[in-house]
Amino acid sequence: MPKISTKKPASRGKRSTLGHKTKIGKLRVGAASRVTAVMSAAEHSGLLGEKRARIAGRTSRELIQRAKQQTGIAADTDLIEFALASLALDDNFSETFRKTMGSVDPNLKLGF
């Protein structure tokens, strides 16, 4: 089960520790289980195979720090992997819910 790393990011060519052996730092209630669930689902979906792709970009320090605080993830690479996995596994629930709103017969008896 994934835990959250407090170690420095893995150097080039080495596998990240997210989803393998990592420690939980300071985080909000439920954050560790969310990270664990997302990364476990990503692994089971085959999304965490061999790491040969590279991604780079610039963003505000405040955004990175807040994301790390919210998730408890310390390493930038692990944070990016979690964010991408979250997007890749999104089930579009809110969109589907909005499309189906009002489509159930109001007279349907649900038994409660």
CSV table of C-alpha atoms in Angstrom, one decimal:
chain,number,residue,atom,x,y,z
A,1,MET,CA,0.0,0.0,0.0
A,2,PRO,CA,1.3,3.5,-0.8
A,3,LYS,CA,2.5,5.6,2.0
A,4,ILE,CA,3.9,9.1,1.7
A,5,SER,CA,7.6,10.0,1.3
A,6,THR,CA,9.5,12.4,3.4
A,7,LYS,CA,12.7,11.6,1.6
A,8,LYS,CA,14.2,13.6,-1.3
A,9,PRO,CA,12.9,12.7,-4.8
A,10,ALA,CA,14.5,9.8,-6.5
A,11,SER,CA,17.4,10.7,-8.7
A,12,ARG,CA,17.3,10.1,-12.5
A,13,GLY,CA,16.9,6.6,-13.5
A,14,LYS,CA,15.7,5.4,-10.1
A,15,ARG,CA,12.1,4.5,-9.4
A,16,SER,CA,10.1,6.8,-7.2
A,17,THR,CA,9.0,5.5,-3.8
A,18,LEU,CA,5.4,6.6,-4.0
A,19,GLY,CA,3.2,3.5,-3.8
A,20,HIS,CA,6.1,1.4,-2.4
A,21,LYS,CA,8.0,2.3,0.7
A,22,THR,CA,7.1,5.8,2.0
A,23,LYS,CA,6.3,7.5,5.2
A,24,ILE,CA,3.4,9.7,6.2
A,25,GLY,CA,4.2,13.2,7.3
A,26,LYS,CA,1.9,16.0,8.5
A,27,LEU,CA,-1.4,15.8,6.6
A,28,ARG,CA,-5.1,16.4,6.9
A,29,VAL,CA,-7.4,13.7,8.0
A,30,GLY,CA,-8.2,11.3,5.1
A,31,ALA,CA,-5.3,12.6,2.9
A,32,ALA,CA,-3.2,9.5,3.4
A,33,SER,CA,-6.1,7.1,2.6
A,34,ARG,CA,-6.9,9.2,-0.5
A,35,VAL,CA,-3.3,9.1,-1.8
A,36,THR,CA,-3.2,5.4,-1.0
A,37,ALA,CA,-6.5,4.7,-2.9
A,38,VAL,CA,-5.5,6.7,-5.9
A,39,MET,CA,-2.1,5.3,-6.2
A,40,SER,CA,-3.3,1.7,-5.6
A,41,ALA,CA,-6.0,2.2,-8.3
A,42,ALA,CA,-3.4,3.6,-10.7
A,43,GLU,CA,-1.1,0.7,-10.1
A,44,HIS,CA,-3.9,-1.8,-10.6
A,45,SER,CA,-4.9,0.0,-13.8
A,46,GLY,CA,-1.4,-0.4,-15.2
A,47,LEU,CA,-0.7,3.4,-15.1
A,48,LEU,CA,2.5,3.1,-13.0
A,49,GLY,CA,4.6,1.0,-15.3
A,50,GLU,CA,8.3,1.7,-16.2
A,51,LYS,CA,9.1,5.3,-15.8
A,52,ARG,CA,10.6,6.6,-19.1
A,53,ALA,CA,8.6,9.8,-19.6
A,54,ARG,CA,9.6,13.2,-18.3
A,55,ILE,CA,7.4,16.2,-17.5
A,56,ALA,CA,8.6,19.7,-16.5
A,57,GLY,CA,6.9,23.0,-15.9
A,58,ARG,CA,6.8,26.0,-13.7
A,59,THR,CA,4.2,26.9,-11.1
A,60,SER,CA,3.9,28.9,-7.9
A,61,ARG,CA,5.7,27.8,-4.8
A,62,GLU,CA,2.4,28.4,-2.9
A,63,LEU,CA,0.6,25.9,-5.0
A,64,ILE,CA,3.2,23.2,-4.6
A,65,GLN,CA,3.4,23.8,-0.8
A,66,ARG,CA,-0.4,23.7,-0.4
A,67,ALA,CA,-0.6,20.5,-2.4
A,68,LYS,CA,2.1,18.9,-0.3
A,69,GLN,CA,0.4,20.0,2.9
A,70,GLN,CA,-3.0,18.6,1.7
A,71,THR,CA,-1.5,15.2,0.7
A,72,GLY,CA,1.4,14.8,3.0
A,73,ILE,CA,3.6,14.0,-0.1
A,74,ALA,CA,7.1,15.5,0.3
A,75,ALA,CA,8.8,14.7,-3.0
A,76,ASP,CA,7.9,16.8,-6.1
A,77,THR,CA,8.0,13.7,-8.4
A,78,ASP,CA,5.6,11.8,-6.2
A,79,LEU,CA,3.3,14.8,-6.0
A,80,ILE,CA,3.2,15.1,-9.8
A,81,GLU,CA,2.6,11.3,-10.1
A,82,PHE,CA,-0.3,11.5,-7.7
A,83,ALA,CA,-1.8,14.5,-9.5
A,84,LEU,CA,-1.6,12.9,-12.9
A,85,ALA,CA,-3.0,9.6,-11.5
A,86,SER,CA,-5.9,11.5,-10.0
A,87,LEU,CA,-6.7,13.1,-13.3
A,88,ALA,CA,-6.3,9.8,-15.3
A,89,LEU,CA,-8.6,7.9,-12.9
A,90,ASP,CA,-11.3,10.6,-12.8
A,91,ASP,CA,-14.7,9.0,-13.3
A,92,ASN,CA,-16.5,12.2,-14.3
A,93,PHE,CA,-19.0,11.6,-11.5
A,94,SER,CA,-20.2,15.2,-11.3
A,95,GLU,CA,-20.7,15.5,-15.0
A,96,THR,CA,-22.7,12.2,-15.1
A,97,PHE,CA,-24.7,13.3,-12.0
A,98,ARG,CA,-25.6,16.6,-13.6
A,99,LYS,CA,-26.7,14.9,-16.9
A,100,THR,CA,-28.9,12.4,-15.1
A,101,MET,CA,-30.4,14.8,-12.6
A,102,GLY,CA,-34.2,14.7,-12.7
A,103,SER,CA,-34.2,11.6,-14.9
A,104,VAL,CA,-35.6,9.3,-12.1
A,105,ASP,CA,-39.3,9.1,-11.8
A,106,PRO,CA,-40.3,11.2,-8.7
A,107,ASN,CA,-43.0,8.6,-8.0
A,108,LEU,CA,-40.5,5.7,-7.8
A,109,LYS,CA,-40.7,4.1,-4.3
A,110,LEU,CA,-37.2,3.4,-3.1
A,111,GLY,CA,-38.2,1.5,0.0
A,112,PHE,CA,-37.1,4.0,2.7
